[in-house]
PDB file of C-alpha atoms in Angstrom:
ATOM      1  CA  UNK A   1      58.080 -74.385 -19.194  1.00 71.00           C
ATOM      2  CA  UNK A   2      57.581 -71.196 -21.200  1.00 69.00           C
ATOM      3  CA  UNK A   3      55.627 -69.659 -18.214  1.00 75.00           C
ATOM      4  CA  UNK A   4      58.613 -70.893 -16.137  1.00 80.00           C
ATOM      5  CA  UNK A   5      61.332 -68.796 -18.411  1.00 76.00           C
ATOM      6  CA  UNK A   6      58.466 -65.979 -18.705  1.00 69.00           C
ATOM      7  CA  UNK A   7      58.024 -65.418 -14.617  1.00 78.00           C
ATOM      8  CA  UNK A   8      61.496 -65.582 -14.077  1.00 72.00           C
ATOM      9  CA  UNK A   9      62.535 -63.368 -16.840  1.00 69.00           C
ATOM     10  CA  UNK A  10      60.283 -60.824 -15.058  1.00 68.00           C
ATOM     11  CA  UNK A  11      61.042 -61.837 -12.044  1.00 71.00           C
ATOM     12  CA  UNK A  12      64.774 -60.979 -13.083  1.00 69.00           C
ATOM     13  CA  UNK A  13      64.228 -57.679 -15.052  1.00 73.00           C
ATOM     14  CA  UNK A  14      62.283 -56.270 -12.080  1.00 72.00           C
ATOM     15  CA  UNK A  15      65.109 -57.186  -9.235  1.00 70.00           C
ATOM     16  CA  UNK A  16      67.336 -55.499 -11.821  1.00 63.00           C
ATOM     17  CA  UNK A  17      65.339 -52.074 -12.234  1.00 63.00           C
ATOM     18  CA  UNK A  18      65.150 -52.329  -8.085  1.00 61.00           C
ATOM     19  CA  UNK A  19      68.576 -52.820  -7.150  1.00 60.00           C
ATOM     20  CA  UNK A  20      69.475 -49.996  -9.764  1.00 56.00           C
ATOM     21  CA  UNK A  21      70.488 -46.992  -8.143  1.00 56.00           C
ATOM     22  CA  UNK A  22      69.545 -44.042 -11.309  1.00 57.00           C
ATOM     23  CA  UNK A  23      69.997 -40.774 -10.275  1.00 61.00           C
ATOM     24  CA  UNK A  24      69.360 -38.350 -12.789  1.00 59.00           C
ATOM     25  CA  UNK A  25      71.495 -35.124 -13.172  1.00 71.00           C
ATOM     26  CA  UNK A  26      70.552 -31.557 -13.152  1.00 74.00           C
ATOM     27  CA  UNK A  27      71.855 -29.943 -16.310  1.00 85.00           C
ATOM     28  CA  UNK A  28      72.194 -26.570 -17.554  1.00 84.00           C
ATOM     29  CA  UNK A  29      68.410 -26.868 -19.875  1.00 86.00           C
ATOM     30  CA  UNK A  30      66.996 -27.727 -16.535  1.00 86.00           C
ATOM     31  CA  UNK A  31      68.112 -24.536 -14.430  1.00 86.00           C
ATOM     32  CA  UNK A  32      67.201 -22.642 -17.723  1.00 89.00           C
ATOM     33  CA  UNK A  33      63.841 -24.324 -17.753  1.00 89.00           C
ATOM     34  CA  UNK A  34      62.970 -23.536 -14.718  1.00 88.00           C
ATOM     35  CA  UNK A  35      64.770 -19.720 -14.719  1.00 91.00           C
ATOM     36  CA  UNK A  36      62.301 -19.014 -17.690  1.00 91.00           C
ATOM     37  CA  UNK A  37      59.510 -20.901 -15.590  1.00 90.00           C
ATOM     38  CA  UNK A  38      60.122 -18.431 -12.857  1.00 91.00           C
ATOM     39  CA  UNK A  39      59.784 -15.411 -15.231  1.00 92.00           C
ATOM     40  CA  UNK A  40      56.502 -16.684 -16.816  1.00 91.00           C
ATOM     41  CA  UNK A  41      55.209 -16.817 -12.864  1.00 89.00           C
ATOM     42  CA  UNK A  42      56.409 -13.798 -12.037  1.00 90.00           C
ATOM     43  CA  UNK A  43      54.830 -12.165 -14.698  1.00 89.00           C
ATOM     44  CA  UNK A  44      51.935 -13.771 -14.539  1.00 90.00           C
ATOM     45  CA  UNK A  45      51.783 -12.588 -11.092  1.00 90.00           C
ATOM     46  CA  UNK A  46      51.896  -8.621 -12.112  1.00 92.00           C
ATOM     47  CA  UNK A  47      49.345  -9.302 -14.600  1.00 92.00           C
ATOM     48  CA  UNK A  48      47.254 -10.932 -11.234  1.00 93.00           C
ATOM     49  CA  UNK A  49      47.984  -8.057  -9.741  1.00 92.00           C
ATOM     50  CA  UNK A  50      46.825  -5.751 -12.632  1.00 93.00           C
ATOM     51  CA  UNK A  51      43.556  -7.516 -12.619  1.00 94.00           C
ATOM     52  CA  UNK A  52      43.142  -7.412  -8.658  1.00 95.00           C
ATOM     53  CA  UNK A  53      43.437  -3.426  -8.785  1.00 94.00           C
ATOM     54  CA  UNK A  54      41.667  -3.561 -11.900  1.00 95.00           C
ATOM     55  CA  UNK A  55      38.699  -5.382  -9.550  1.00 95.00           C
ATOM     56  CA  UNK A  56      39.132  -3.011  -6.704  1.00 95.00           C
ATOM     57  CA  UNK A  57      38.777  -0.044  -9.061  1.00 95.00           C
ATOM     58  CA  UNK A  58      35.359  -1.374  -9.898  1.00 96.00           C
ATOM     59  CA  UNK A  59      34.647  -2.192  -6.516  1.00 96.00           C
ATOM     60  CA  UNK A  60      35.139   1.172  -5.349  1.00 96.00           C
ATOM     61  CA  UNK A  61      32.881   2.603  -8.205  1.00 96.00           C
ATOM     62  CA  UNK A  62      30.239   0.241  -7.687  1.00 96.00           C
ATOM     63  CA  UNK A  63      30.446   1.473  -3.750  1.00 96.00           C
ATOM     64  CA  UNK A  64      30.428   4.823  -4.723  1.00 95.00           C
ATOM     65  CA  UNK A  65      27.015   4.483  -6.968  1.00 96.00           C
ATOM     66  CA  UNK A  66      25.214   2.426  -4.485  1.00 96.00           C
ATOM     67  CA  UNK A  67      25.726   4.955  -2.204  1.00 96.00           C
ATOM     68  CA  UNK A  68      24.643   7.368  -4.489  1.00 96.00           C
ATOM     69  CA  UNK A  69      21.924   5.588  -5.279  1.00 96.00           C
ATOM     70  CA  UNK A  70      21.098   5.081  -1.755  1.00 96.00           C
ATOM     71  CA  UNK A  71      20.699   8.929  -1.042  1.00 96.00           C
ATOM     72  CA  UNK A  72      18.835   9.243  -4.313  1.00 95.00           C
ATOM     73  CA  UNK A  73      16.487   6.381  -3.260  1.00 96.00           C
ATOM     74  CA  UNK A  74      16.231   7.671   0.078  1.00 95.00           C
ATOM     75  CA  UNK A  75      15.287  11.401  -0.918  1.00 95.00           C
ATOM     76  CA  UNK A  76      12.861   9.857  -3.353  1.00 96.00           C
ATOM     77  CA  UNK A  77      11.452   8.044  -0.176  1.00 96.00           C
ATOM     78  CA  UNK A  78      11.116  11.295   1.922  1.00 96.00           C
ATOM     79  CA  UNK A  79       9.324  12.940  -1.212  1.00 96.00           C
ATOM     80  CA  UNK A  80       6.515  10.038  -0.969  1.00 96.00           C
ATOM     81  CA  UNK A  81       6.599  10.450   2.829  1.00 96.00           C
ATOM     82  CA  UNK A  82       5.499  14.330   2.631  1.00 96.00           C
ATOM     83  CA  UNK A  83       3.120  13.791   0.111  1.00 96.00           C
ATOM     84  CA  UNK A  84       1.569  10.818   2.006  1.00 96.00           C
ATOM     85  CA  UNK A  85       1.450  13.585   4.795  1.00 96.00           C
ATOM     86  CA  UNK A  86       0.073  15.955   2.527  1.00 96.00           C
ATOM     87  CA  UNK A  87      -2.914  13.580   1.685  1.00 96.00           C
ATOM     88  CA  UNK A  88      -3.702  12.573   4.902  1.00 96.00           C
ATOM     89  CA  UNK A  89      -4.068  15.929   5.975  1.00 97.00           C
ATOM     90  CA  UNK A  90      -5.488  17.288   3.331  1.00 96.00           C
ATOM     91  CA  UNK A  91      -8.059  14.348   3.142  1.00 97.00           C
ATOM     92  CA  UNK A  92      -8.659  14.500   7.103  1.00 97.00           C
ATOM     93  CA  UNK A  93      -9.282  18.181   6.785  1.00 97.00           C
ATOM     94  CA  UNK A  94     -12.015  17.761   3.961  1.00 97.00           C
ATOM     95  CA  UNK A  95     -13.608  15.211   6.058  1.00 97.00           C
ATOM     96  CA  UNK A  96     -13.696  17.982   8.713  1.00 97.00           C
ATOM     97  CA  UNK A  97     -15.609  20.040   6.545  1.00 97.00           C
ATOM     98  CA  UNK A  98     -18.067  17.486   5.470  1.00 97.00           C
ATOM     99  CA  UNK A  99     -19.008  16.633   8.420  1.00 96.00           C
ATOM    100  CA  UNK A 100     -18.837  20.297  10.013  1.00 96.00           C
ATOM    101  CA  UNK A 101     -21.278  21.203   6.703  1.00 96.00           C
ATOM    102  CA  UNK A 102     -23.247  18.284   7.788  1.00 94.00           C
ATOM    103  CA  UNK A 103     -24.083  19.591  11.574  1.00 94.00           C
ATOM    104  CA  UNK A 104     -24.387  22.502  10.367  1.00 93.00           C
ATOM    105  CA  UNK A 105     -27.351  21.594   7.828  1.00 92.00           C
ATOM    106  CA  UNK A 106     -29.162  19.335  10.633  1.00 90.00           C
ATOM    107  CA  UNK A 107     -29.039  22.514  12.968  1.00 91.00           C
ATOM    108  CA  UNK A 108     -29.847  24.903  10.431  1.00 87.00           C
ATOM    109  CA  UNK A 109     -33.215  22.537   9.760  1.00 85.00           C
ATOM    110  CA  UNK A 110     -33.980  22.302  13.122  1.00 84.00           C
ATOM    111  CA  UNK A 111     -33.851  26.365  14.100  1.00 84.00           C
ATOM    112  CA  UNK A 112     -35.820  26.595  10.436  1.00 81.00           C
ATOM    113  CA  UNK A 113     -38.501  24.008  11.589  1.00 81.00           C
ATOM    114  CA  UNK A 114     -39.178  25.012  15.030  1.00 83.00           C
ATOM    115  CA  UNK A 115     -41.005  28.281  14.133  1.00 82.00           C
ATOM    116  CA  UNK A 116     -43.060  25.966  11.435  1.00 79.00           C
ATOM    117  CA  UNK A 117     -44.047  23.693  14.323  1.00 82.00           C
ATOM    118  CA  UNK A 118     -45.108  26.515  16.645  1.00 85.00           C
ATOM    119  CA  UNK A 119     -47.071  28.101  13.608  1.00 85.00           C
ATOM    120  CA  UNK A 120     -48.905  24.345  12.903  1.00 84.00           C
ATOM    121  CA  UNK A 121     -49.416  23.786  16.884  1.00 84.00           C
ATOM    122  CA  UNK A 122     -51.251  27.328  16.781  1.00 85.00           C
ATOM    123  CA  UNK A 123     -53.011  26.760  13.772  1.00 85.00           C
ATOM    124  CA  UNK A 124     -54.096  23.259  15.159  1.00 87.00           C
ATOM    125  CA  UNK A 125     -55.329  24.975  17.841  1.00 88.00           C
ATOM    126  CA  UNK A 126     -57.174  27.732  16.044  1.00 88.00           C
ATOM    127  CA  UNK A 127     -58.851  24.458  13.782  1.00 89.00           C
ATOM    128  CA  UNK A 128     -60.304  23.349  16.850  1.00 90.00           C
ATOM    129  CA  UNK A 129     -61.529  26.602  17.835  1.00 91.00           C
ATOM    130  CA  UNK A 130     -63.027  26.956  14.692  1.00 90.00           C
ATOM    131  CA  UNK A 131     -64.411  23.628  14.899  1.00 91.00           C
ATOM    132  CA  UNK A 132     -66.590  23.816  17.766  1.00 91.00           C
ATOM    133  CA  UNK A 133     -67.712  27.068  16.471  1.00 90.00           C
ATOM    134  CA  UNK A 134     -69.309  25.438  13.461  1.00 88.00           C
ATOM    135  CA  UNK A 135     -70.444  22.529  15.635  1.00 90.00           C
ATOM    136  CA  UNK A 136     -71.999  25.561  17.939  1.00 90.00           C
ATOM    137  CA  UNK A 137     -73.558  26.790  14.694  1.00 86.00           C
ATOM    138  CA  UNK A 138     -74.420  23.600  13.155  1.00 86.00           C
ATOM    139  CA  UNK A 139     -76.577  23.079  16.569  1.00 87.00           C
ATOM    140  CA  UNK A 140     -78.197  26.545  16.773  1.00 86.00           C
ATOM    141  CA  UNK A 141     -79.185  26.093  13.633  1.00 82.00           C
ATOM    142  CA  UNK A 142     -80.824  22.612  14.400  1.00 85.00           C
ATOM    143  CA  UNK A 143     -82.584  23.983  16.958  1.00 85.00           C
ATOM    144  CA  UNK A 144     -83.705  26.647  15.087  1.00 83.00           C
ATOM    145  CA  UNK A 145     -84.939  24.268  12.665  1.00 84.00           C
ATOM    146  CA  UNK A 146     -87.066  22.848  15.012  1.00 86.00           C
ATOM    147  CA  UNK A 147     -89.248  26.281  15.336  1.00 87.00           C
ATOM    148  CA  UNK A 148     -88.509  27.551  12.043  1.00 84.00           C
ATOM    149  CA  UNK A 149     -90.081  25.113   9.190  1.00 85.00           C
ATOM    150  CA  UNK A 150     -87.699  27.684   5.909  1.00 86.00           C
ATOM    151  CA  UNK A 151     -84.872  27.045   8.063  1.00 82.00           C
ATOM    152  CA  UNK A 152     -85.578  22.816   8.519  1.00 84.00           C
ATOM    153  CA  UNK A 153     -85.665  23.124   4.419  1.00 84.00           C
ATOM    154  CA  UNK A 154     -82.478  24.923   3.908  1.00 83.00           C
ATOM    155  CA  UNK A 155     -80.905  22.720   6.107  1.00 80.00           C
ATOM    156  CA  UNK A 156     -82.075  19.715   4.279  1.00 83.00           C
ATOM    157  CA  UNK A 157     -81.248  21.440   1.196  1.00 84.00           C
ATOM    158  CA  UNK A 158     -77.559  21.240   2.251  1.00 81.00           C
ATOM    159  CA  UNK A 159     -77.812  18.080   3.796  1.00 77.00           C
ATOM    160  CA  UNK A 160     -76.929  19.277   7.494  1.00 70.00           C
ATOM    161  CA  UNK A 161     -80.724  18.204   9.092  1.00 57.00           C
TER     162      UNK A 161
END
């Protein structure tokens, strides 16, 4: 029974706030509520403002020193370029000279031996000459030897008969 009364009782205060037709006025606090509302936007809106030039102010500055950083970056850059330049030539010409100074010093050896190899071939030759001269001697003698008995001691005396 209580849950009877209860339900209906609900049932009764909610058809009531339904069929209800509240309209609430607009009254003079409202309009000034929202007049001072409108204000309060509108300045927050300039101060928006202030902050978005504010922003492109620093934007522009930034711009600006990138760029100049850019060209200072990009001289820098052309400075290592030349010198990179300078040490490749300078390194490719002192390789030049090395090995200019180096077939130089082989040729200069070569036109310095040649004349040494002529003057050994001749002496060579001369040591031949020389050679069957004493081998000419060395049998005259023997021969002599066989006549001459002084001679056959002399020669045994120095161990050549």
């Amino acid at each position: 029974m209580k849950r009877i009364i209860l339900i209906s009782l609900l049932f009764l205060t909610i058809i009531d706030c339904f069929s209800q037709n509240r309209e609430v006025p607009f009254t003079l606090d409202d309009r000034d509520r929202l007049i001072k509302l409108e204000e309060q936007f509108n300045s927050l809106n300039t101060r928006i403002d202030a902050v978005n030039l504010r922003i492109d102010a620093t934007n522009e500055k930034i711009t600006s020193l990138r760029n100049e950083m850019m060209t200072k970056f990009d001289a820098q850059q052309m400075q290592i370029n030349s010198m990179k330049n300078l040490f490749f030539w300078g390194f490719s010409i002192l390789i030049t000279l090395m090995l200019f100074n180096f077939g130089y010093l082989i040729w200069d050896r070569r036109t310095a031996l040649y004349p040494l190899r002529e003057q050994t071939f001749l002496l060579a030759e001369k040591e031949k000459e020389h050679e069957k001269k004493l081998e000419q001697l060395t049998n005259s003698f023997k021969e002599l030897a066989k006549e001459d008995k002084k001679v056959a001691d002399i020669l045994k005396r120095v161990a050549i008969f």
